[in-house]
Coordinates of C-alpha atoms and ligand atoms in Angstrom, one line a residue:
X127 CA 0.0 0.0 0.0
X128 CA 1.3 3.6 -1.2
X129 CA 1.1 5.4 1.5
X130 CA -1.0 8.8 1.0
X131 CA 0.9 12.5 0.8
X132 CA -0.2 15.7 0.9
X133 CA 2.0 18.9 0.3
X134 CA 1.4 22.4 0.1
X135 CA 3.5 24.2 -2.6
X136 CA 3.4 28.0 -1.4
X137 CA 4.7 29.4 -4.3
X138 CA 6.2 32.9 -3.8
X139 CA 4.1 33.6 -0.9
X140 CA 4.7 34.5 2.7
X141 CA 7.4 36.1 4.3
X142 CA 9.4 34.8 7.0
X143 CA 7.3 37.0 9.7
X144 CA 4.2 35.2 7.6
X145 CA 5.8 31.5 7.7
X146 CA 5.6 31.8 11.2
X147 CA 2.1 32.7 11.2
X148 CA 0.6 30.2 9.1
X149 CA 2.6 27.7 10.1
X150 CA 1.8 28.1 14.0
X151 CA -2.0 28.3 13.2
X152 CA -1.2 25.4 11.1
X153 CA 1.1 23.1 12.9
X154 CA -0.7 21.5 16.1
X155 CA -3.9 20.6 13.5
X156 CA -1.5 18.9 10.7
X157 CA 0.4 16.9 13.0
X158 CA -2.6 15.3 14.2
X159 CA -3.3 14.1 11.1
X160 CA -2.7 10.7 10.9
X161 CA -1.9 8.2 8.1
X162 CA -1.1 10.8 5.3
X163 CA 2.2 12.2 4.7
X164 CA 2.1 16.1 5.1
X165 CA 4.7 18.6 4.0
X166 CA 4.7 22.3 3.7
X167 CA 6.9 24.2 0.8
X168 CA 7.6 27.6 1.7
X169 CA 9.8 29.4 -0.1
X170 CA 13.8 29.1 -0.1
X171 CA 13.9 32.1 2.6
X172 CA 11.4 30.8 4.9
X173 CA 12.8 27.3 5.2
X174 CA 15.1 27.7 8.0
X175 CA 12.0 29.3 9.9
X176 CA 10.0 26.4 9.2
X177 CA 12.5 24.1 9.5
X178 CA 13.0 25.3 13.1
X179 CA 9.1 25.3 14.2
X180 CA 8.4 21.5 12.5
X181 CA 11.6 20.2 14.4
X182 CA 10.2 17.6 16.2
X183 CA 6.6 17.3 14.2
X184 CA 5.7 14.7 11.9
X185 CA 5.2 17.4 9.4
X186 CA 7.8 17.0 6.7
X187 CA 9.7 20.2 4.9
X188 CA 10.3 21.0 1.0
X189 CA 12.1 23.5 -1.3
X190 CA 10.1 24.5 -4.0
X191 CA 13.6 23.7 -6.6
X192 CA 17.1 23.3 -6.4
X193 CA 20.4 23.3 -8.9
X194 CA 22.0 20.9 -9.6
X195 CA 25.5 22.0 -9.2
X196 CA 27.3 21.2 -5.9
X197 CA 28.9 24.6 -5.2
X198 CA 30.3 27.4 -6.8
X199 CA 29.7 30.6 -9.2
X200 CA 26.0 30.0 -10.1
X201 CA 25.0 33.0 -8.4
X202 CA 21.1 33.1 -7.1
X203 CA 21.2 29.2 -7.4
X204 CA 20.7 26.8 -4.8
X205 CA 22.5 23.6 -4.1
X206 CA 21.3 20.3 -3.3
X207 CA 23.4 20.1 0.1
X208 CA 21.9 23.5 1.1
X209 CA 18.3 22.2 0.6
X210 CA 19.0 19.0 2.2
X211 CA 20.1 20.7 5.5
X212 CA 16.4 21.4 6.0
X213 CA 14.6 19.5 4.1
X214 CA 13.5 15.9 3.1
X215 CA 11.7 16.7 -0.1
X216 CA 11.7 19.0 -3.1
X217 CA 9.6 19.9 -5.8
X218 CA 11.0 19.6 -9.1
X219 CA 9.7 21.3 -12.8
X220 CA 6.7 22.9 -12.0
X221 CA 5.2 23.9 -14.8
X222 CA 5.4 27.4 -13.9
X223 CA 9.2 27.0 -13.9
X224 CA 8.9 25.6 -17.3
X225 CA 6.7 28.2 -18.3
X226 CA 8.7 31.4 -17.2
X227 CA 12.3 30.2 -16.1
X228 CA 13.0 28.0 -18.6
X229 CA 12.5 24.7 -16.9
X230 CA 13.6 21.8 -19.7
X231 CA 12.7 17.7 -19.5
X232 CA 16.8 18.2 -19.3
X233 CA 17.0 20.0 -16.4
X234 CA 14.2 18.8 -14.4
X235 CA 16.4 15.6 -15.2
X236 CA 19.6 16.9 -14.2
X237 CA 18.0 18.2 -10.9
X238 CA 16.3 14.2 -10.0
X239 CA 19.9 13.1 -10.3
X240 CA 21.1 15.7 -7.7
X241 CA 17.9 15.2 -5.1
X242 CA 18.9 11.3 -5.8
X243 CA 22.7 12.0 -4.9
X244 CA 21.6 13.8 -2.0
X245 CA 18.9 11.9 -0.2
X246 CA 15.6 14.2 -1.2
X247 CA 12.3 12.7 -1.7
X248 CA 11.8 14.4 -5.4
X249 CA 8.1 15.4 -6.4
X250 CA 8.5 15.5 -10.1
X251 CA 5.5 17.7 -11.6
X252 CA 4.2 16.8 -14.9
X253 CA 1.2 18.1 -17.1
X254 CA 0.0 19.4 -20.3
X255 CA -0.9 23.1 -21.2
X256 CA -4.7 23.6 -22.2
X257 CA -3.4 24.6 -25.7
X258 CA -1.8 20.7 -25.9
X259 CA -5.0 19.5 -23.8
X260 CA -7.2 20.9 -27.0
X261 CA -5.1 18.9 -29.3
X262 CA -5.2 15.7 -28.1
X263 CA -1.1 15.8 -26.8
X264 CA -1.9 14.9 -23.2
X265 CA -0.6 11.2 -24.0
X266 CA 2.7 12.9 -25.8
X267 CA 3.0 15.3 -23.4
X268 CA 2.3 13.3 -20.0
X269 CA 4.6 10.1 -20.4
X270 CA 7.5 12.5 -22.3
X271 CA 8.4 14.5 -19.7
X272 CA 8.0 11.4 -17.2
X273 CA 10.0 9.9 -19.3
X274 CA 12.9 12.5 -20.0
X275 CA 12.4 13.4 -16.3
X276 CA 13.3 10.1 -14.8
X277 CA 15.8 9.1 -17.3
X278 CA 19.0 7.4 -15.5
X279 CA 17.0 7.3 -12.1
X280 CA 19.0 3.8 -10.1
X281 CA 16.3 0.9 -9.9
X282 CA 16.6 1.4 -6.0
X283 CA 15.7 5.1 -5.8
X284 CA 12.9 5.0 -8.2
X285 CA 10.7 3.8 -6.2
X286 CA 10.6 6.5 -4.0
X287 CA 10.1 9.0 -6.5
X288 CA 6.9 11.4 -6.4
X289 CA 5.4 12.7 -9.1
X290 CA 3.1 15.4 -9.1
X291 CA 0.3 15.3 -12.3
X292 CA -0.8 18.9 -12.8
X293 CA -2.6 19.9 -15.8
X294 CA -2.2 23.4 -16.5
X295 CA -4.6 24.0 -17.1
X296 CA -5.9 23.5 -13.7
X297 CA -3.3 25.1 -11.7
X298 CA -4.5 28.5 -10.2
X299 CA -8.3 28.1 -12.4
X300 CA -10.5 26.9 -10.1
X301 CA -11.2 24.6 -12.7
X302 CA -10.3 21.1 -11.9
X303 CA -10.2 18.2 -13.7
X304 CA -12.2 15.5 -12.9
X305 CA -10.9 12.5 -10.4
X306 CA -11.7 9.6 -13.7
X307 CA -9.5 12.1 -15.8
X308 CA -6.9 12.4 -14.0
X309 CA -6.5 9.0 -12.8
X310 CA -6.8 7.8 -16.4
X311 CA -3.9 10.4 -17.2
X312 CA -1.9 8.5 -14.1
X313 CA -2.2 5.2 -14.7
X314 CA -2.0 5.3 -18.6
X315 CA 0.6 7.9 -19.1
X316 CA 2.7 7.8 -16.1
X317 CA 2.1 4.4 -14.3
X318 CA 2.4 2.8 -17.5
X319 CA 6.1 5.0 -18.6
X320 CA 7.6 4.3 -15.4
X321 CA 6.4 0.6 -15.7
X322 CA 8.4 0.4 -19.1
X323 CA 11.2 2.2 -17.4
X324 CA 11.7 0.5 -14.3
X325 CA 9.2 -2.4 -14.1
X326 CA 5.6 -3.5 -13.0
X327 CA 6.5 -3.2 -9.4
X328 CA 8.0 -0.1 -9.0
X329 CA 5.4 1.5 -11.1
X330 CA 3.1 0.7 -8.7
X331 CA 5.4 1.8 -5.6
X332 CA 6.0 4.8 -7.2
X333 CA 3.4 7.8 -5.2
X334 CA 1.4 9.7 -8.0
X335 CA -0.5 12.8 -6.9
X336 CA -3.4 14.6 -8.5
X337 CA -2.5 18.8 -8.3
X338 CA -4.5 21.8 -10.0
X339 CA -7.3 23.8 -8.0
X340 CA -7.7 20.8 -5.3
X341 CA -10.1 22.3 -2.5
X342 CA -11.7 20.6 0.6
X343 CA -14.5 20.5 -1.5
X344 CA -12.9 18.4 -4.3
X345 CA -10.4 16.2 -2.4
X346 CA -12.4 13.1 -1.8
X347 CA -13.3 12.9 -5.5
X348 CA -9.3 12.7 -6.3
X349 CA -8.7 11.0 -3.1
X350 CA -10.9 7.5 -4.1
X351 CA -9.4 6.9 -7.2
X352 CA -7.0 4.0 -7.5
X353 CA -4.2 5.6 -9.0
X354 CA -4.1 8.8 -6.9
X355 CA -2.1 9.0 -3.6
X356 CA -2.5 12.5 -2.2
X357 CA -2.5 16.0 -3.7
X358 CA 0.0 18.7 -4.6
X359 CA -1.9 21.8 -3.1
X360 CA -1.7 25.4 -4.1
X361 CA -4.0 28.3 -2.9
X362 CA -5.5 26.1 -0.9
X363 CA -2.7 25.0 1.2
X364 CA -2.6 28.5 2.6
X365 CA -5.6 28.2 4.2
X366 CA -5.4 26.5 7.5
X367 CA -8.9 24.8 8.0
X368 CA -8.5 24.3 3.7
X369 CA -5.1 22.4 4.0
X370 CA -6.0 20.8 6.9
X371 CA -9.6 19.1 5.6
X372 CA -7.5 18.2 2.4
X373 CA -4.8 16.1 4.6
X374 CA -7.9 14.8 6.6
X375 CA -9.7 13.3 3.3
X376 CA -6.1 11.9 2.0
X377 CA -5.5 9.9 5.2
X378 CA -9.4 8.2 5.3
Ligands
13P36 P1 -3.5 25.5 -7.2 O1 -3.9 24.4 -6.2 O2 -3.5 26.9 -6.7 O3 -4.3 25.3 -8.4 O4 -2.0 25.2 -7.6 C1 -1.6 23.9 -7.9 C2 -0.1 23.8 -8.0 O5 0.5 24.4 -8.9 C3 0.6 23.1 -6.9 O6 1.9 22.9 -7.3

């Protein structure tokens, strides 16, 4: 059994004085929350906050990126080592990197191979633009960038891979696709890639989640479907009672 994960990616919101706001109205309610995963993404500047106030919770921490460079001139970058001194996970190619920082299959790639070299949990965000959606290229689209994503993974680290499905066209909308549409996009398009990749059984290992406009109203529908094991939360996961009824449906 996968076991269920819900994360909150805050984009480029909250300040440090705000971290510490949401996160103590946040904190006591979350870690209550059993049998889900939960993990909070602030941004780069906030993490050490963060990091400080979860010490000692069972809620989990992640960067929002990384580089993929060890050290050195690559100023404005972050390293792997620097992420991984506060956190356990990191999100990887969201599409609004792609979008407006340039974000390639080829460096999402790059930046798996440095969260696997470095012990991070990687939640690798896929998903096709509603321009692709219209014509038909969510198949293309979908298992090619799970496929150039994950390319080189090691057999023993795949399986621990996350990956995040978020249609575009879904992220930030309040239009959501449906929980039958998006697990069909799961199993066919990335189940069945990292199946070809890596095998029956680590296809199945590997934790899928369902991300684009998921509220507490819309969870559960995402949550019952086989092939979706949590949610990759937006808007919503910066609003306490919000976040926490979405972490509550995960874990039933
Ligand atoms: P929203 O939940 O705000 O649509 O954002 C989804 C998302 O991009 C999470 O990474």
């Amino acid at each position: 059994m996968r076991k269920p994960l819900v994360a909150g990616n805050w984009k480029m919101n909250k300040t440090i004085a705000e971290t510490r706001e949401l996160l103590t109205a946040m904190k006591d309610g979350l870690n209550a929350v059993n049998g889900v995963e939960r993990v909070v993404c602030p941004p780069f500047i906030s993490l050490a906050a963060a990091a400080e106030m979860l010490a000692g919770s069972k809620i989990g921490l992640g960067a929002q990126n990384l580089y993929w460079e060890e050290k050195g001139a690559f100023t404005g970058e972050v390293a792997p080592a620097m992420v991984k001194e506060l956190c356990e996970y990191v999100i990887l190619g969201h599409s609004e990197r792609r979008a407006y920082f340039g974000e390639t299959d080829e460096t999402v790639n790059k930046k798996l191979l440095a969260a696997q070299k470095f012990g991070l949990t990687p939640i690798v965000c896929v998903g096709e633009t509603l321009a692709q959606y219209e014509a038909n290229q969510t198949r293309d689209v979908v298992s090619s960038q799970t496929r150039l994503g994950l390319t080189g993974v090691a057999a023993d680290f795949a399986p621990s891979i996350v990956v995040a499905y978020e249609p575009v066209w879904a992220i930030g909308t309040g239009k959501a696709s449906t929980g039958e549409a998006a697990n069909a996009v799961i199993k066919d398009f990335i189940r069945s890639v990292i199946a070809e990749m890596y095998g029956e059984e680590t296809a199945q290992a590997v934790r899928v989640l369902y991300g684009g406009s998921v509220t507490a109203a819309n969870a559960a529908e995402f949550f019952s479907q086989p092939d979706i094991d949590g949610a990759l939360v937006g808007g919503a996961s910066l609003k306490v009672e919000e976040f926490l009824s979405i972490a509550k449906a995960a874990a039933k």
